[in-house]
Short mmCIF file of C-alpha atoms in Angstrom, two decimals:
data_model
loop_
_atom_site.label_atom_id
_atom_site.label_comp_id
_atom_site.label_asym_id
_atom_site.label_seq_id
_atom_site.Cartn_x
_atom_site.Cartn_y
_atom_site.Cartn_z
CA UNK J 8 94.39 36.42 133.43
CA UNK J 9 92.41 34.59 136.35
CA UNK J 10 94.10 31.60 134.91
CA UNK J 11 97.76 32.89 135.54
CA UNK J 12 96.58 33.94 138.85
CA UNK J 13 94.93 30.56 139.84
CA UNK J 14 98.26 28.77 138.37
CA UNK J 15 100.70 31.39 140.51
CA UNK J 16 98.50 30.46 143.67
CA UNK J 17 99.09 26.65 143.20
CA UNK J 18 102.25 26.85 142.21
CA UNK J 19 103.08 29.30 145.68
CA UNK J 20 101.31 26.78 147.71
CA UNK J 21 103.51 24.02 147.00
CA UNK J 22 106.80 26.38 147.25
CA UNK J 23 105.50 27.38 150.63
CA UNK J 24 105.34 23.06 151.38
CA UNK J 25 108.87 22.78 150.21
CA UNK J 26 107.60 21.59 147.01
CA UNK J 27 108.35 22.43 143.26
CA UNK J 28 105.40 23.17 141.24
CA UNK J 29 104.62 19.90 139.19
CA UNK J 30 104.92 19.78 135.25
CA UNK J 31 100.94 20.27 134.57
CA UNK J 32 101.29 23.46 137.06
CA UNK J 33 104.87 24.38 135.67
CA UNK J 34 104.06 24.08 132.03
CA UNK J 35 101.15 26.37 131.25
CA UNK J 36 102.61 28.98 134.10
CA UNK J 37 105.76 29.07 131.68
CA UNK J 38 103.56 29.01 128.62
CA UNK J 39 101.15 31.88 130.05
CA UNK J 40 104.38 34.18 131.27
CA UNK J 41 105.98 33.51 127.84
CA UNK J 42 102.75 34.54 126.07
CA UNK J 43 102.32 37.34 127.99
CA UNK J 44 105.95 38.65 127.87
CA UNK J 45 105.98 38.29 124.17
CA UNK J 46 102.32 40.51 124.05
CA UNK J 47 104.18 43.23 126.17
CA UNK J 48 107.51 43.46 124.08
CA UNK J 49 105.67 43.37 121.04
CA UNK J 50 104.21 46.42 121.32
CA UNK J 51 107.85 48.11 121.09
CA UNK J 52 109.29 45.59 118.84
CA UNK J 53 109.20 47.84 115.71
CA UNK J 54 109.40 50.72 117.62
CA UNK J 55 112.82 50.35 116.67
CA UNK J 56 112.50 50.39 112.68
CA UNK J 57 110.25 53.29 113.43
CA UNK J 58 113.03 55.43 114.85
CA UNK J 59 115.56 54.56 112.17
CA UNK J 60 113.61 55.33 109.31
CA UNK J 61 111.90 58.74 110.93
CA UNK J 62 115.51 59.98 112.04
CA UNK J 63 117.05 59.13 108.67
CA UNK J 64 113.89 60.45 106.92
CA UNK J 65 114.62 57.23 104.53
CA UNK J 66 113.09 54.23 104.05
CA UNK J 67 116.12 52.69 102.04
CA UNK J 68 117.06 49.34 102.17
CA UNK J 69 113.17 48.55 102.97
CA UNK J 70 111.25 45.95 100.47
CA UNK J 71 107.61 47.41 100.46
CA UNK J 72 106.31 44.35 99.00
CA UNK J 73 108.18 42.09 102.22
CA UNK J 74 105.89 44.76 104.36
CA UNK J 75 103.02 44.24 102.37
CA UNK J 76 103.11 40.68 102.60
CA UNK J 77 104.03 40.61 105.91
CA UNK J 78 101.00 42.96 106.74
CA UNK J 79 98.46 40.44 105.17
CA UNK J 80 100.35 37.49 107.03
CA UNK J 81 99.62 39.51 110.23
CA UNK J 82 95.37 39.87 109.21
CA UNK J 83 95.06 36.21 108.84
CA UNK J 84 97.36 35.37 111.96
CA UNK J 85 94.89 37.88 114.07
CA UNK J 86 91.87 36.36 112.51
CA UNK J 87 93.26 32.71 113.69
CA UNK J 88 93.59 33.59 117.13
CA UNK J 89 90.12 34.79 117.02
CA UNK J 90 88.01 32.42 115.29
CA UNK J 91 90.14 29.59 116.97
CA UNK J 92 89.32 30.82 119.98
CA UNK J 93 93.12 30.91 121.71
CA UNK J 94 93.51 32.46 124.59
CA UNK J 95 94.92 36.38 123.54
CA UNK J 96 98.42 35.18 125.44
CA UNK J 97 98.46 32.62 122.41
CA UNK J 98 97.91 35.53 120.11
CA UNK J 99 97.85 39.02 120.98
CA UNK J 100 101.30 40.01 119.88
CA UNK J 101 99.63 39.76 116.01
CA UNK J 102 97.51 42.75 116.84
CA UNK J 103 100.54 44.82 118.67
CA UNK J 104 102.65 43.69 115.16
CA UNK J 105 99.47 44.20 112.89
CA UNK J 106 99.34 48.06 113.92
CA UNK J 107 102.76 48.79 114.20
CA UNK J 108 103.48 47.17 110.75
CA UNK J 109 100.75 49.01 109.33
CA UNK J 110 102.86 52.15 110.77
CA UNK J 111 105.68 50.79 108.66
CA UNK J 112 103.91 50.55 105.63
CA UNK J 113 102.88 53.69 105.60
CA UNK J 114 106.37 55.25 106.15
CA UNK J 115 107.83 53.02 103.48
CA UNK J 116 105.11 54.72 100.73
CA UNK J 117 105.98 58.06 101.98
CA UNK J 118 109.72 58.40 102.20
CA UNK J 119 109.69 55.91 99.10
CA UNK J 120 107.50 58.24 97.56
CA UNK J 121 105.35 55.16 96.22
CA UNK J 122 102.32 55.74 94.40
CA UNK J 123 98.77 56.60 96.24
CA UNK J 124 97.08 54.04 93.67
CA UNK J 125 99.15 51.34 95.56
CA UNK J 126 98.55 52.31 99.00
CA UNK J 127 95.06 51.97 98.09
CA UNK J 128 94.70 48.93 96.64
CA UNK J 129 96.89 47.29 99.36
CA UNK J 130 94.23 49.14 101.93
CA UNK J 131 91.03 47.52 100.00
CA UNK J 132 93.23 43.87 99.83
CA UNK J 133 93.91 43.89 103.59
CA UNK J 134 90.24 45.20 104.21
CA UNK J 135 88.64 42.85 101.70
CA UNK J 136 90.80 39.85 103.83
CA UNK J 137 89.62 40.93 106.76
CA UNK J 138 85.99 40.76 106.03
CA UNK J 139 86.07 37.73 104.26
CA UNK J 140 88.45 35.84 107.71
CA UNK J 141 85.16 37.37 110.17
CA UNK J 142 82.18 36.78 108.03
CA UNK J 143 81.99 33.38 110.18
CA UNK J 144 81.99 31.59 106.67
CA UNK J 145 85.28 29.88 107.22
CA UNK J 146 85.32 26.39 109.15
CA UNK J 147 88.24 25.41 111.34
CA UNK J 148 89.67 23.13 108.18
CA UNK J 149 89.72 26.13 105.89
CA UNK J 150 91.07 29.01 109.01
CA UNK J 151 93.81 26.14 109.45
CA UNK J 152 94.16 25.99 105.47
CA UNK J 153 94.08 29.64 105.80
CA UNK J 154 96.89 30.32 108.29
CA UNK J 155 99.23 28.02 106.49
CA UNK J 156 99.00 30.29 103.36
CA UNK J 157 99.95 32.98 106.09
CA UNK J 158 103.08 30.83 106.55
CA UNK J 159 103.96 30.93 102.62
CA UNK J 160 102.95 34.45 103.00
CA UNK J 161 105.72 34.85 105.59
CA UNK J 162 108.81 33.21 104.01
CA UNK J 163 107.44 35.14 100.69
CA UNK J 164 107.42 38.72 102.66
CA UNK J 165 111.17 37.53 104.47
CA UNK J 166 112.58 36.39 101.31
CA UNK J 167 112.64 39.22 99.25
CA UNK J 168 114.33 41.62 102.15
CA UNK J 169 116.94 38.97 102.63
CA UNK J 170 117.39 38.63 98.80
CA UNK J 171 117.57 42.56 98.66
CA UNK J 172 120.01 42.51 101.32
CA UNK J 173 122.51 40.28 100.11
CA UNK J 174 122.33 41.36 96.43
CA UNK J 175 123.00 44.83 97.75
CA UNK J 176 125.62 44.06 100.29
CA UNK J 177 123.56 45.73 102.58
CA UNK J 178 120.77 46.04 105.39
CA UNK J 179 119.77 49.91 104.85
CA UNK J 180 117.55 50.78 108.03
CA UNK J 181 116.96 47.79 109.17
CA UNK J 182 116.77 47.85 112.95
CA UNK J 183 118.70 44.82 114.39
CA UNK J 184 117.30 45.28 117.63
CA UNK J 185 113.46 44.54 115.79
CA UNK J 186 114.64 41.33 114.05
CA UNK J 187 116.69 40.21 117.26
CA UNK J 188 113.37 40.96 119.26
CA UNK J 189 111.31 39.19 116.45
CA UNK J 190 113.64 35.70 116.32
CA UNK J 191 113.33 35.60 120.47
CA UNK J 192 109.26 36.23 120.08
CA UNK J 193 108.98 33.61 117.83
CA UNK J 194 111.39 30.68 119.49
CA UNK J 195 109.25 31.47 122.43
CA UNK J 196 106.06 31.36 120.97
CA UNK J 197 107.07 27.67 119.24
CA UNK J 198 106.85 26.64 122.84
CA UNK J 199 103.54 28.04 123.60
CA UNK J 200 102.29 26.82 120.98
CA UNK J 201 102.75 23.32 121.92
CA UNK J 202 101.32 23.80 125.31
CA UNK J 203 98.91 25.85 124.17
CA UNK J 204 97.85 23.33 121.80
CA UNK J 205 97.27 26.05 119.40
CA UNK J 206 97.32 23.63 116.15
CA UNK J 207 100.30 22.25 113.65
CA UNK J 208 100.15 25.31 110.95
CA UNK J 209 100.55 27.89 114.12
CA UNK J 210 103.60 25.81 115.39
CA UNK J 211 104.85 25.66 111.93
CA UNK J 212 104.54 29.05 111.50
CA UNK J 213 106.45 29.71 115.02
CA UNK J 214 109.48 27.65 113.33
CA UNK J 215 109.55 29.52 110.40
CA UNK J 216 109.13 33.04 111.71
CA UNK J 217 111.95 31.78 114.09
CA UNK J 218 114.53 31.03 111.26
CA UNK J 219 113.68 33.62 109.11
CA UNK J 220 113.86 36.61 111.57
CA UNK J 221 117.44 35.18 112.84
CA UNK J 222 118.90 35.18 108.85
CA UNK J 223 117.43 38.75 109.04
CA UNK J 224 119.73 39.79 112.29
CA UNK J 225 122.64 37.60 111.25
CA UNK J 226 122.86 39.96 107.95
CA UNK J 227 122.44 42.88 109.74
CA UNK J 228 125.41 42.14 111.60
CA UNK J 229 127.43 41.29 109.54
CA UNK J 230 126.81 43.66 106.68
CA UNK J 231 126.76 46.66 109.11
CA UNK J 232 130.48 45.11 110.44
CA UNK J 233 131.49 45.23 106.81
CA UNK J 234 130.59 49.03 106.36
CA UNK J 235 132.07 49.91 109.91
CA UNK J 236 135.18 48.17 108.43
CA UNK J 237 135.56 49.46 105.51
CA UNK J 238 134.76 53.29 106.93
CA UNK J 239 137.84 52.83 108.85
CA UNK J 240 139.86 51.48 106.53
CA UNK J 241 139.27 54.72 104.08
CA UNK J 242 139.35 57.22 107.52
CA UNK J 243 143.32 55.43 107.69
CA UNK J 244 143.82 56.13 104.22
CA UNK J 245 142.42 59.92 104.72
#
């Protein structure tokens, strides 16, 4: 934070001299603000998704293994930032995401009425992964090796909802505002990541997250128009 506040103070100095900021005061001013805008709205982001499935007391439409994927993919993105020492503007949204998603998941077994066997053994996974990302063990080679799986881990978690979606015609409970919220987060964060110089499998992860999250939305708009559609068609037929 004393770094945004040393960057605002340069930056005001050479408004007040008529100036604009140069590019190596612009730059990481933009890249901080973004970082730190995408920290604060992630901590609502599936606040959403939250609401939708609570009020509906259904979790339909919701692929528990996406969630469960996407869970793990959030553990080894946290341990990154961490052990890679970023900044927590670089990061910190992966701990808002890791809790709320973890929210999610637990919804999803409930109203799904899933098994308590799997809850546990996805508990004991996500611990075990945790424990084995901090024991210090890893090298920066194998945390970079390690958050590139994260990026398989993330098209394999966004795959099966979209596949589930368009097989069913349908988006369920999904919240468009959370997957319009998560395609902004992540366009923005491919930017900080380049100033941030946060590594290649972070920025390709950025991309990725980007495109996938946007497919997400897109459906959800356009399956939910197709239901509004055809419930006024058969209303006009009533």
């Amino acid at each position: 934070m004393e770094e945004v506040l040393l960057l605002l103070e340069k930056a005001f100095r050479e408004v007040a001299h008529g100036r604009l900021p140069p590019p190596d005061i612009l730059k990481p001013l933009i890249s901080k603000g973004l970082g730190y805008g995408i920290l604060l709205g992630s901590t609502l982001v599936k606040v959403p998704q939250v609401v939708n499935v609570v009020r509906a007391r259904s979790a339909a439409g919701l692929a528990p293994l996406a969630f469960e994927l996407e869970t793990l993919g959030l553990v080894i993105a946290v341990t990154y930032g961490f052990l890679m020492g970023l900044p927590f503007s670089a990061f910190g949204e992966t701990v808002a995401l890791l809790l709320q998603n973890s929210l999610l998941l637990f919804l999803i077994y409930y109203y799904q009425r899933r098994s308590v066997a799997r809850g546990f053994t996805v508990t004991a996974l996500l611990a075990g992964a945790g424990a084995v990302a901090l024991s210090g063990q890893l090298s920066t080679a194998h945390i970079s090796t390690l958050y590139d799986c994260n990026n398989l881990l993330l098209v394999a978690s966004r795959v099966p909802q979209i596949w589930q979606n368009f097989s069913a015609g349908s988006t369920g409970q999904l919240s468009l505002i959370t997957y319009a919220l998560n395609t902004a987060g992540a366009a923005a964060r491919i930017f900080t990541s380049i100033q941030e110089n946060a590594g290649p499998a972070m920025l390709r992860g950025a991309i990725i997250s980007a495109t996938l999250n946007a497919i997400l939305a897109l459906q959800i708009v356009f399956y939910g128009s197709s239901a509004a559609k055809k419930k006024g068609s058969k209303r006009k037929e009533a």
